[in-house]
Tab-separated table of C-alpha atoms in Angstrom:
chain	number	residue	atom	x	y	z
L	1	MET	CA	13.797	30.397	-29.135
L	2	ASN	CA	15.897	27.826	-26.748
L	3	ASP	CA	18.961	25.854	-26.050
L	4	PHE	CA	17.256	22.553	-27.277
L	5	THR	CA	19.002	20.975	-30.297
L	6	LEU	CA	17.285	18.391	-32.658
L	7	GLY	CA	20.106	16.015	-31.153
L	8	ASP	CA	19.566	17.095	-27.008
L	9	ILE	CA	15.613	16.430	-28.134
L	10	LEU	CA	15.992	13.279	-29.435
L	11	LEU	CA	18.600	12.007	-27.005
L	12	ALA	CA	16.048	12.799	-24.275
L	13	LEU	CA	13.321	10.826	-25.972
L	14	LEU	CA	15.420	7.927	-26.754
L	15	HIS	CA	15.879	7.548	-22.947
L	16	GLY	CA	12.269	7.921	-22.526
L	17	LEU	CA	11.903	5.082	-25.107
L	18	GLN	CA	13.853	2.723	-22.949
L	19	TRP	CA	12.217	3.441	-19.922
L	20	THR	CA	8.678	2.802	-22.509
L	21	ALA	CA	10.449	-0.879	-23.647
L	22	ILE	CA	11.703	-1.501	-19.755
L	23	LEU	CA	8.608	-0.755	-18.414
L	24	SER	CA	6.320	-2.779	-20.841
L	25	LEU	CA	8.377	-6.437	-20.774
L	26	THR	CA	8.296	-6.060	-16.980
L	27	ALA	CA	4.432	-5.763	-17.463
L	28	PHE	CA	4.450	-8.651	-20.285
L	29	VAL	CA	6.454	-10.981	-18.486
L	30	LEU	CA	5.411	-10.297	-15.371
L	31	GLY	CA	1.802	-9.895	-16.586
L	32	SER	CA	2.018	-13.372	-18.707
L	33	LEU	CA	2.719	-15.205	-14.911
L	34	GLY	CA	-0.199	-13.580	-13.698
L	35	GLY	CA	-2.064	-14.308	-16.493
L	36	LEU	CA	-0.753	-18.620	-16.211
L	37	ILE	CA	-2.090	-18.304	-12.636
L	38	ILE	CA	-5.824	-15.946	-13.436
L	39	LEU	CA	-6.087	-19.150	-16.367
L	40	ALA	CA	-5.335	-21.866	-13.838
L	41	LEU	CA	-8.188	-20.432	-11.431
L	42	ARG	CA	-10.182	-19.609	-14.027
L	43	LEU	CA	-10.160	-23.216	-15.067
L	44	ALA	CA	-10.510	-25.230	-12.516
L	45	HIS	CA	-13.464	-27.164	-11.328
L	46	ARG	CA	-13.823	-25.198	-8.220
L	47	PRO	CA	-16.925	-22.426	-8.316
L	48	ALA	CA	-15.769	-20.064	-6.164
L	49	LEU	CA	-12.346	-19.964	-8.114
L	50	VAL	CA	-13.778	-19.636	-11.654
L	51	TRP	CA	-15.974	-16.848	-9.870
L	52	LEU	CA	-12.570	-15.229	-8.466
L	53	ALA	CA	-10.781	-15.342	-11.698
L	54	LYS	CA	-13.945	-14.222	-13.649
L	55	THR	CA	-14.475	-10.875	-11.409
L	56	PHE	CA	-10.863	-10.302	-11.916
L	57	ILE	CA	-11.133	-10.295	-15.401
L	58	GLU	CA	-14.049	-8.111	-15.072
L	59	VAL	CA	-12.669	-5.738	-13.104
L	60	PHE	CA	-9.723	-5.384	-15.293
L	61	GLN	CA	-11.233	-5.340	-18.424
L	62	GLY	CA	-13.959	-3.320	-17.283
L	63	THR	CA	-12.227	-0.294	-15.515
L	64	PRO	CA	-9.784	2.536	-17.385
L	65	LEU	CA	-6.011	1.654	-16.763
L	66	LEU	CA	-5.618	5.202	-15.338
L	67	MET	CA	-7.930	4.150	-12.289
L	68	GLN	CA	-6.063	1.139	-11.583
L	69	LEU	CA	-2.799	3.120	-11.623
L	70	PHE	CA	-4.275	5.584	-9.196
L	71	ILE	CA	-5.689	3.099	-6.758
L	72	VAL	CA	-2.454	1.045	-6.593
L	73	PHE	CA	-0.496	4.062	-6.478
L	74	PHE	CA	-2.621	5.956	-3.662
L	75	GLY	CA	-3.464	2.495	-2.059
L	76	LEU	CA	-0.268	1.146	-1.664
L	77	SER	CA	0.730	4.450	0.320
L	78	LEU	CA	-2.338	4.670	2.511
L	79	GLY	CA	-0.329	3.034	5.099
L	80	GLY	CA	1.979	5.897	5.478
L	81	VAL	CA	4.613	4.644	2.869
L	82	GLU	CA	5.482	6.624	-0.033
L	83	ILE	CA	6.006	4.315	-2.912
L	84	PRO	CA	7.351	5.335	-6.383
L	85	PRO	CA	5.898	5.949	-9.631
L	86	TRP	CA	7.814	3.059	-11.360
L	87	LEU	CA	6.864	0.322	-8.809
L	88	ALA	CA	3.267	1.573	-9.167
L	89	ALA	CA	3.315	1.404	-12.639
L	90	ALA	CA	4.474	-1.943	-13.014
L	91	LEU	CA	2.378	-3.309	-10.611
L	92	GLY	CA	-0.570	-1.557	-11.972
L	93	LEU	CA	0.259	-2.745	-15.334
L	94	THR	CA	1.408	-6.546	-14.436
L	95	LEU	CA	-2.474	-6.922	-13.315
L	96	TYR	CA	-4.088	-4.924	-15.814
L	97	THR	CA	-2.003	-7.416	-18.758
L	98	SER	CA	-2.913	-10.513	-16.170
L	99	ALA	CA	-6.589	-10.626	-17.176
L	100	TYR	CA	-6.329	-9.455	-20.203
L	101	LEU	CA	-3.735	-12.065	-21.353
L	102	ALA	CA	-5.762	-14.853	-18.718
L	103	GLU	CA	-8.890	-14.094	-21.007
L	104	ILE	CA	-6.947	-14.523	-24.076
L	105	TRP	CA	-6.102	-17.648	-23.715
L	106	ARG	CA	-8.746	-18.764	-22.288
L	107	GLY	CA	-10.391	-17.876	-25.568
L	108	CYS	CA	-7.384	-20.996	-27.125
L	109	VAL	CA	-8.212	-23.158	-24.712
L	110	ASN	CA	-11.947	-23.067	-25.331
L	111	ALA	CA	-11.244	-23.362	-29.260
L	112	ILE	CA	-9.481	-26.826	-28.414
L	113	PRO	CA	-12.077	-29.536	-29.553
L	114	ASN	CA	-13.824	-31.051	-27.024
L	115	THR	CA	-12.790	-34.791	-28.457
L	116	GLN	CA	-9.109	-33.923	-27.632
L	117	TRP	CA	-10.374	-33.949	-23.839
L	118	GLU	CA	-12.466	-36.795	-24.036
L	119	GLY	CA	-9.507	-38.577	-25.814
L	120	SER	CA	-7.293	-38.009	-23.187
L	121	ALA	CA	-9.587	-38.670	-20.790
L	122	ALA	CA	-10.044	-42.242	-22.243
L	123	LEU	CA	-6.316	-42.603	-22.676
L	124	ALA	CA	-6.597	-42.151	-18.442
L	125	LEU	CA	-4.835	-39.199	-18.433
L	126	ASN	CA	-5.712	-36.833	-15.108
L	127	ARG	CA	-6.801	-33.266	-15.516
L	128	TYR	CA	-2.910	-31.772	-15.017
L	129	GLN	CA	-2.050	-34.120	-17.726
L	130	GLN	CA	-4.530	-33.559	-20.059
L	131	MET	CA	-3.663	-30.092	-19.804
L	132	ARG	CA	-0.223	-30.532	-20.240
L	133	HIS	CA	0.524	-33.087	-22.894
L	134	VAL	CA	-2.534	-32.787	-24.843
L	135	ILE	CA	-4.463	-29.214	-24.220
L	136	LEU	CA	-2.009	-26.336	-23.669
L	137	PRO	CA	0.634	-27.437	-26.547
L	138	GLN	CA	-2.355	-26.671	-29.237
L	139	ALA	CA	-3.835	-23.753	-27.193
L	140	LEU	CA	-0.506	-22.396	-26.699
L	141	ARG	CA	-0.054	-22.454	-31.080
L	142	MET	CA	-2.716	-20.545	-31.146
L	143	ALA	CA	-2.496	-17.558	-28.305
L	144	ILE	CA	1.143	-16.806	-30.120
L	145	ALA	CA	-0.169	-14.300	-32.152
L	146	PRO	CA	-3.311	-12.700	-29.851
L	147	THR	CA	-0.733	-12.581	-27.375
L	148	VAL	CA	1.782	-10.639	-29.574
L	149	GLY	CA	-1.142	-8.139	-30.814
L	150	PHE	CA	-2.180	-7.898	-27.162
L	151	LEU	CA	1.793	-6.302	-26.659
L	152	VAL	CA	1.114	-3.493	-28.658
L	153	GLN	CA	-1.523	-2.835	-25.998
L	154	VAL	CA	0.573	-3.129	-23.182
L	155	VAL	CA	3.222	-0.829	-24.893
L	156	LYS	CA	0.642	1.482	-25.565
L	157	GLY	CA	-0.816	1.494	-21.699
L	158	THR	CA	2.625	2.414	-20.527
L	159	SER	CA	2.059	6.014	-21.797
L	160	VAL	CA	-0.779	6.195	-18.820
L	161	ALA	CA	1.956	5.757	-16.255
L	162	SER	CA	3.303	8.824	-17.156
L	163	ILE	CA	0.402	10.536	-15.655
L	164	ILE	CA	0.980	9.186	-11.834
L	165	GLY	CA	4.346	10.400	-12.596
L	166	PHE	CA	6.437	7.727	-14.227
L	167	VAL	CA	9.290	9.191	-16.844
L	168	GLU	CA	9.082	6.975	-19.897
L	169	LEU	CA	8.607	8.442	-23.882
L	170	THR	CA	5.232	10.494	-23.194
L	171	LYS	CA	6.592	11.855	-19.560
L	172	THR	CA	9.809	12.369	-21.437
L	173	GLY	CA	7.757	14.503	-24.520
L	174	GLY	CA	5.403	16.444	-22.356
L	175	MET	CA	8.601	18.387	-20.148
L	176	LEU	CA	10.292	18.855	-23.764
L	177	ALA	CA	7.361	20.258	-25.382
L	178	ASN	CA	6.671	22.458	-21.974
L	179	ALA	CA	10.726	23.231	-22.426
L	180	THR	CA	10.809	23.706	-26.296
L	181	PHE	CA	7.076	25.589	-27.289
L	182	GLU	CA	7.344	23.505	-29.934
L	183	PRO	CA	4.258	20.724	-28.837
L	184	PHE	CA	3.657	19.991	-32.608
L	185	LEU	CA	7.237	18.798	-33.008
L	186	ILE	CA	8.046	16.995	-30.054
L	187	TYR	CA	4.640	15.278	-29.398
L	188	GLY	CA	5.113	13.745	-33.511
L	189	LEU	CA	8.484	12.066	-32.412
L	190	VAL	CA	6.637	10.657	-29.513
L	191	ALA	CA	4.153	9.022	-31.715
L	192	ALA	CA	6.742	7.839	-34.098
L	193	GLY	CA	8.917	6.524	-31.129
L	194	TYR	CA	5.872	4.528	-30.118
L	195	PHE	CA	5.087	3.638	-33.456
L	196	LEU	CA	8.463	2.222	-33.843
L	197	LEU	CA	7.738	-0.012	-31.222
L	198	CYS	CA	4.841	-1.038	-31.808
L	199	TYR	CA	4.558	-1.557	-35.613
L	200	PRO	CA	6.963	-4.705	-35.957
L	201	LEU	CA	4.629	-5.661	-33.525
L	202	SER	CA	1.624	-5.788	-35.126
L	203	LEU	CA	3.234	-6.828	-38.328
L	204	TYR	CA	4.693	-9.661	-36.617
L	205	SER	CA	1.300	-10.927	-34.867
L	206	ARG	CA	-0.486	-10.668	-38.336
L	207	HIS	CA	2.275	-12.473	-39.940
L	208	LEU	CA	1.828	-15.322	-37.682
L	209	GLU	CA	-1.775	-15.366	-37.755
L	210	ARG	CA	-1.809	-15.837	-41.163
L	211	THR	CA	1.508	-18.780	-41.153
L	212	LEU	CA	0.189	-20.719	-37.830
L	213	HIS	CA	-3.483	-20.431	-39.939
L	214	VAL	CA	-2.001	-22.119	-42.501
L	215	ALA	CA	-0.260	-24.933	-40.752
L	216	ARG	CA	-3.029	-26.344	-39.022
J	1	MET	CA	-4.598	-0.296	10.632
J	2	SER	CA	-4.309	3.452	11.277
J	3	TYR	CA	-5.829	4.452	7.910
J	4	GLN	CA	-10.168	5.136	8.697
J	5	PHE	CA	-11.789	4.594	5.273
J	6	ASP	CA	-14.016	7.600	4.235
J	7	PHE	CA	-16.694	7.128	1.641
J	8	LEU	CA	-19.506	9.470	2.631
J	9	ALA	CA	-16.413	12.189	1.744
J	10	VAL	CA	-17.156	10.664	-1.568
J	11	ALA	CA	-20.679	9.999	-1.931
J	12	ARG	CA	-21.234	13.849	-0.709
J	13	GLU	CA	-19.559	14.555	-4.029
J	14	ALA	CA	-22.002	12.671	-6.019
J	15	PRO	CA	-23.437	15.685	-7.998
J	16	GLU	CA	-19.555	16.473	-9.215
J	17	LEU	CA	-19.624	12.611	-10.336
J	18	ALA	CA	-22.817	12.876	-12.099
J	19	ALA	CA	-22.072	15.504	-14.231
J	20	GLY	CA	-18.848	13.945	-14.876
J	21	LEU	CA	-20.429	10.469	-16.005
J	22	ALA	CA	-22.778	12.294	-18.194
J	23	ARG	CA	-19.904	14.285	-19.591
J	24	THR	CA	-18.020	10.446	-20.402
J	25	VAL	CA	-21.377	9.221	-21.609
J	26	GLU	CA	-22.074	11.944	-24.081
J	27	LEU	CA	-18.101	12.125	-25.536
J	28	THR	CA	-18.865	8.121	-25.976
J	29	ALA	CA	-22.105	8.641	-27.531
J	30	VAL	CA	-20.163	10.505	-30.232
J	31	ALA	CA	-17.041	8.451	-30.794
J	32	CYS	CA	-19.589	5.639	-31.260
J	33	ILE	CA	-21.717	7.339	-34.295
J	34	ALA	CA	-18.748	8.762	-35.910
J	35	GLY	CA	-16.316	6.238	-35.026
J	36	LEU	CA	-19.014	3.700	-37.313
J	37	LEU	CA	-19.251	5.917	-40.038
J	38	ILE	CA	-15.200	6.531	-40.823
J	39	GLY	CA	-15.256	2.837	-39.846
J	40	ILE	CA	-17.874	1.814	-42.622
J	41	VAL	CA	-16.517	4.508	-45.361
J	42	GLY	CA	-13.329	3.299	-44.399
J	43	ALA	CA	-13.854	-0.732	-44.811
J	44	VAL	CA	-16.078	-0.176	-47.903
J	45	CYS	CA	-12.639	2.018	-49.498
J	46	ARG	CA	-10.104	-1.373	-47.989
J	47	ALA	CA	-12.400	-4.086	-49.084
J	48	TRP	CA	-13.043	-3.145	-52.741
J	49	GLN	CA	-9.668	-1.356	-52.870
J	50	LEU	CA	-10.925	2.118	-54.295
J	51	ARG	CA	-7.369	3.991	-55.109
J	52	PRO	CA	-5.940	5.975	-53.221
J	53	PHE	CA	-8.745	5.913	-50.494
J	54	ASN	CA	-7.448	2.205	-49.295
J	55	THR	CA	-4.177	3.344	-49.290
J	56	LEU	CA	-5.565	6.534	-47.419
J	57	PHE	CA	-7.379	4.273	-44.965
J	58	ALA	CA	-4.619	1.783	-44.559
J	59	VAL	CA	-1.788	4.374	-43.368
J	60	TYR	CA	-4.386	6.051	-41.464
J	61	VAL	CA	-5.273	2.746	-39.416
J	62	GLU	CA	-1.708	1.847	-38.635
J	63	MET	CA	-0.904	5.482	-37.795
J	64	PHE	CA	-3.565	5.218	-34.891
J	65	ARG	CA	-3.574	1.871	-33.582
J	66	ASN	CA	-0.314	2.035	-33.332
J	67	THR	CA	0.313	5.029	-31.209
J	68	PRO	CA	-1.149	5.401	-27.798
J	69	PHE	CA	-4.643	7.363	-27.149
J	70	LEU	CA	-2.912	9.694	-24.904
J	71	VAL	CA	-0.217	10.796	-27.231
J	72	GLN	CA	-2.867	11.362	-30.032
J	73	LEU	CA	-4.718	13.400	-27.497
J	74	PHE	CA	-1.795	15.196	-26.195
J	75	PHE	CA	-0.651	16.001	-30.174
J	76	LEU	CA	-4.421	17.152	-31.470
J	77	PHE	CA	-4.482	19.493	-28.310
J	78	PHE	CA	-0.996	20.710	-27.514
J	79	GLY	CA	0.610	20.320	-31.910
J	80	LEU	CA	-2.745	21.465	-33.761
J	81	PRO	CA	-2.553	25.418	-32.202
J	82	THR	CA	1.133	25.809	-33.162
J	83	LEU	CA	-0.579	25.675	-36.655
J	84	GLY	CA	-2.737	28.092	-36.351
J	85	ILE	CA	-5.603	25.724	-34.994
J	86	ASP	CA	-7.308	26.335	-31.916
J	87	ILE	CA	-9.109	23.524	-30.399
J	88	ALA	CA	-10.748	23.429	-26.947
J	89	PRO	CA	-10.500	20.833	-24.505
J	90	ASP	CA	-13.872	19.140	-25.378
J	91	SER	CA	-13.420	19.186	-28.969
J	92	ALA	CA	-9.516	17.639	-28.912
J	93	ALA	CA	-11.390	14.694	-26.914
J	94	MET	CA	-13.892	14.368	-28.900
J	95	LEU	CA	-11.727	14.708	-32.352
J	96	ALA	CA	-8.899	12.531	-30.800
J	97	MET	CA	-12.193	9.395	-29.774
J	98	VAL	CA	-13.718	9.446	-32.848
J	99	ILE	CA	-10.266	9.206	-34.779
J	100	ASN	CA	-8.965	6.361	-32.462
J	101	LEU	CA	-12.319	4.537	-32.759
J	102	GLY	CA	-12.399	5.158	-36.583
J	103	ALA	CA	-9.285	3.410	-36.725
J	104	TYR	CA	-10.052	-0.016	-35.306
J	105	ALA	CA	-13.964	0.218	-37.040
J	106	VAL	CA	-12.006	0.102	-39.945
J	107	GLU	CA	-10.183	-2.740	-39.912
J	108	ILE	CA	-13.144	-4.502	-37.843
J	109	ILE	CA	-15.778	-4.177	-40.377
J	110	ARG	CA	-13.405	-4.392	-43.168
J	111	SER	CA	-13.016	-8.093	-41.566
J	112	GLY	CA	-16.774	-8.282	-41.639
J	113	ILE	CA	-17.053	-7.083	-45.466
J	114	GLU	CA	-14.599	-9.702	-46.571
J	115	ALA	CA	-16.586	-12.645	-44.669
J	116	THR	CA	-18.660	-12.147	-46.908
J	117	PRO	CA	-19.931	-15.582	-49.161
J	118	LYS	CA	-19.650	-14.637	-52.550
J	119	GLY	CA	-22.131	-17.275	-53.446
J	120	GLN	CA	-24.709	-14.096	-51.544
J	121	ILE	CA	-23.983	-11.545	-53.651
J	122	GLU	CA	-24.373	-13.494	-56.964
J	123	ALA	CA	-27.865	-14.584	-55.472
J	124	ALA	CA	-28.553	-11.041	-55.189
J	125	GLN	CA	-27.186	-10.112	-58.726
J	126	ALA	CA	-29.456	-13.077	-60.026
J	127	LEU	CA	-32.275	-11.682	-58.028
J	128	ALA	CA	-32.003	-8.424	-60.292
J	129	LEU	CA	-31.081	-6.048	-56.676
J	130	LYS	CA	-29.656	-3.087	-57.573
J	131	ARG	CA	-26.273	-2.372	-56.591
J	132	TRP	CA	-26.824	-0.427	-53.761
J	133	GLN	CA	-29.231	-2.875	-52.104
J	134	ILE	CA	-27.030	-5.574	-52.983
J	135	PHE	CA	-24.376	-3.313	-50.802
J	136	LEU	CA	-26.803	-2.545	-47.927
J	137	HIS	CA	-28.833	-5.584	-47.799
J	138	VAL	CA	-26.606	-8.241	-48.804
J	139	VAL	CA	-23.244	-6.996	-47.682
J	140	LEU	CA	-23.389	-4.441	-45.506
J	141	ARG	CA	-25.904	-5.660	-42.607
J	142	PRO	CA	-25.263	-9.258	-42.703
J	143	ALA	CA	-21.715	-7.665	-41.965
J	144	LEU	CA	-22.090	-5.249	-39.313
J	145	LEU	CA	-23.905	-7.886	-37.421
J	146	ARG	CA	-21.168	-10.370	-37.959
J	147	VAL	CA	-18.481	-8.435	-36.175
J	148	TRP	CA	-21.008	-6.083	-33.817
J	149	PRO	CA	-19.483	-8.031	-30.671
J	150	ALA	CA	-15.992	-6.693	-31.924
J	151	MET	CA	-17.221	-3.166	-32.506
J	152	THR	CA	-18.701	-3.552	-28.633
J	153	SER	CA	-15.945	-4.510	-27.203
J	154	GLN	CA	-13.542	-1.979	-28.873
J	155	VAL	CA	-16.245	1.046	-28.054
J	156	VAL	CA	-16.384	-0.444	-24.402
J	157	ILE	CA	-12.169	0.147	-24.685
J	158	VAL	CA	-12.249	3.690	-25.987
J	159	MET	CA	-14.962	4.266	-23.339
J	160	LEU	CA	-12.433	3.548	-20.600
J	161	GLY	CA	-9.628	5.441	-22.242
J	162	SER	CA	-11.186	8.462	-22.486
J	163	ALA	CA	-10.133	8.418	-18.351
J	164	VAL	CA	-6.825	10.245	-19.781
J	165	CYS	CA	-8.873	13.186	-21.405
J	166	ALA	CA	-8.976	14.663	-17.944
J	167	GLN	CA	-5.414	15.362	-18.839
J	168	ILE	CA	-6.154	18.211	-21.622
J	169	SER	CA	-8.860	19.349	-18.777
J	170	THR	CA	-11.812	17.510	-20.615
J	171	GLU	CA	-14.328	17.657	-17.676
J	172	GLU	CA	-15.315	13.909	-17.377
J	173	LEU	CA	-15.692	11.489	-14.936
J	174	SER	CA	-12.270	10.846	-13.979
J	175	TYR	CA	-11.637	14.882	-14.239
J	176	ALA	CA	-14.639	15.057	-11.793
J	177	ALA	CA	-12.472	11.800	-9.825
J	178	SER	CA	-9.522	14.169	-9.620
J	179	LEU	CA	-11.152	17.492	-8.426
J	180	ILE	CA	-12.850	15.584	-5.515
J	181	GLN	CA	-9.973	14.325	-4.082
J	182	SER	CA	-7.884	17.682	-4.301
J	183	ARG	CA	-10.857	18.776	-1.905
J	184	ASN	CA	-11.899	15.878	0.438
J	185	PHE	CA	-7.748	14.661	0.037
J	186	ARG	CA	-9.480	11.195	-0.050
J	187	ALA	CA	-7.851	9.730	-3.186
J	188	PHE	CA	-8.202	6.161	-2.247
J	189	GLU	CA	-12.167	5.931	-1.768
J	190	THR	CA	-12.612	8.586	-4.574
J	191	TYR	CA	-10.620	6.794	-7.328
J	192	PHE	CA	-11.746	3.689	-5.755
J	193	VAL	CA	-15.605	4.943	-6.340
J	194	THR	CA	-14.896	6.375	-9.688
J	195	ALA	CA	-13.434	3.227	-10.720
J	196	GLY	CA	-16.798	1.127	-9.906
J	197	LEU	CA	-18.723	4.004	-12.018
J	198	TYR	CA	-16.479	2.947	-14.798
J	199	LEU	CA	-17.298	-0.556	-14.523
J	200	ALA	CA	-20.969	-0.433	-14.481
J	201	LEU	CA	-20.711	2.087	-16.948
J	202	ALA	CA	-19.090	-0.109	-18.784
J	203	LEU	CA	-21.208	-3.286	-18.288
J	204	LEU	CA	-24.129	-1.201	-19.077
J	205	LEU	CA	-22.901	0.320	-22.028
J	206	ARG	CA	-21.859	-3.447	-23.712
J	207	GLN	CA	-25.345	-4.973	-22.771
J	208	THR	CA	-26.776	-1.959	-24.288
J	209	LEU	CA	-24.886	-1.628	-27.630
J	210	LEU	CA	-25.132	-5.815	-27.877
J	211	ARG	CA	-28.710	-5.867	-27.566
J	212	GLY	CA	-29.719	-2.368	-29.039
J	213	GLY	CA	-27.275	-3.037	-31.867
J	214	GLY	CA	-28.474	-6.521	-32.778
J	215	ARG	CA	-31.629	-5.784	-32.668
J	216	LEU	CA	-31.014	-2.164	-34.994
J	217	LEU	CA	-29.132	-4.848	-37.457
J	218	LYS	CA	-31.835	-7.714	-37.605
J	219	ARG	CA	-34.678	-5.810	-37.735
J	220	GLY	CA	-37.285	-6.359	-40.475
J	221	ARG	CA	-35.432	-10.196	-41.254
J	222	PRO	CA	-36.969	-13.246	-40.384
């Protein structure tokens, strides 16, 4: 049939899985920073900044991740510079993650009762101090569970990067499936790889949701 | 800057884009209806703990919510033929979207059903409503109404996710885009316009579902 043993296949897939994890983490860490910036704009008292943040979120939540990656990939190479797939993938996924996290976190900030703002204003805290010492610590607690939950979406999203040529788990699987003519086995293993990354995160997110709700 | 944008090269291909858009809408419509049905059946099995279906649905939900849509699509399209089941790109795309949305719908609708206040069911029993009447009017309809915004978001997410179906040569909107950019060599402009079309469709879909679904679910109620 072919020269690939199951061991070879598993090893190659494990290598792909590693790149999936690296890309996920990169997008998540940079996306969290981006998300904080968008959140700050969204909560600002300047209509122009709020509009900017809203539009950013709307555009990235309203277009397919694949189109975002294509636009970053082809847009950056317009100047004639060939950019590597990993850079386009990391940048595209970071923007995508920023938009979603900003929106998730905004929901948490909005869920803080108005009396907390009023109370802290009565203590003569300025807006930054209100945020830093009163609102964010409480909002952060609420944000943990949905943020971990969104990490699952990021991990799954990285599979789209295979389409612009980044060799992660899905791409590795595709190449192996072509070489071994065993797509059922290979894609089954690829799916299992993602499940291995995502399921614990899903469980953890659910656990956090339960425990943090009880404590409130 | 040396690069000259040429959006006219994309505008000339409008019929191609329109055909792709129509296919995307078609796939989404089927996924929405079938996914909702799976969601209702699964949610009932999960919420009422009907054995063995509650376990089966739990496994189904976890499997499909924790793996990427693209891999599910490849598994169906490339994997099934090795088992002797040949499947056309369109059917594979449709099936994958239905199964994917169904998995999310089960969880979304279940949370709605489980939020039904006990007193409501007791009140319905006191009014001598039959079991199916209670289910339909006291449990299901309010549950769907409660979770409709979440359901709408999920349908939009699945619609946007369908952009990867071009990878198995389903001729939807992103397939049209790939075809056009291979003809006019204007990749950036083509994908930019296509992303705009997706954005418009996403906004329209969300509004339509929120308004239409809300109206349908509230019909005949005070």
